[in-house]
CSV table of C-alpha atoms in Angstrom, one decimal:
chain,number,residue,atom,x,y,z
S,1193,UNK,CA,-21.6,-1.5,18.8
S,1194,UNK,CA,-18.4,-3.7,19.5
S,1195,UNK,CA,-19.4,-5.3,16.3
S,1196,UNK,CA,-19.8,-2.6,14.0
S,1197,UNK,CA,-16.0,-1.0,15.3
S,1198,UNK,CA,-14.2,-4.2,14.6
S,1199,UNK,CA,-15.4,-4.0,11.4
S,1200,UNK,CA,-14.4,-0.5,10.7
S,1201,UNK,CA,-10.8,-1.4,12.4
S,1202,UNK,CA,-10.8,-4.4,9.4
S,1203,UNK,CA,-11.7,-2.2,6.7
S,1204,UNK,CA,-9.1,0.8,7.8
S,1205,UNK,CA,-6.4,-2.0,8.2
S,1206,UNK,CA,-7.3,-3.0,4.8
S,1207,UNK,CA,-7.2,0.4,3.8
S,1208,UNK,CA,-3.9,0.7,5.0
S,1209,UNK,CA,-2.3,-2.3,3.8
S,1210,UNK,CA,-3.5,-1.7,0.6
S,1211,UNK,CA,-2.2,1.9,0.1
S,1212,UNK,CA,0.8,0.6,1.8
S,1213,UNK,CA,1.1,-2.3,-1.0
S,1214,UNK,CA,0.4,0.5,-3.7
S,1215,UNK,CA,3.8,2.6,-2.3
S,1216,UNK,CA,6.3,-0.4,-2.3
S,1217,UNK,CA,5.1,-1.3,-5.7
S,1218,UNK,CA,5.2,2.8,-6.7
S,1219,UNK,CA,9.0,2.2,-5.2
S,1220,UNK,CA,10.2,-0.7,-7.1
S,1221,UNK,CA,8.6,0.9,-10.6
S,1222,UNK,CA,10.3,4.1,-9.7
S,1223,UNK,CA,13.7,2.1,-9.0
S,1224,UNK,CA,13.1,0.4,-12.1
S,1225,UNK,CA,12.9,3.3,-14.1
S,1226,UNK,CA,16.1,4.9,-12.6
S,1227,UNK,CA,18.2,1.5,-13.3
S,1228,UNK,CA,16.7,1.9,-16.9
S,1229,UNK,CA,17.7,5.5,-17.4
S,1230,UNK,CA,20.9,5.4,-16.3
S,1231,UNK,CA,21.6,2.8,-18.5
């Protein structure tokens, strides 16, 4: 039981970190694009 819920908690942190990793990099490109345009 404990088992099986640390797990989940590691694969929801994961989760998170990676859709969290996916937005900064979404952030940057959309800076990017806005330096680029304005250009």
């Amino acid at each position: 039981m404990n088992l099986t819920s640390l797990f989940f908690y590691k694969q929801l942190f994961l989760l998170l970190s990676f859709i969290w990793f996916i937005k900064v990099k979404l952030n940057y490109f959309i800076i990017i694009i806005m330096i680029f345009l304005t250009i």
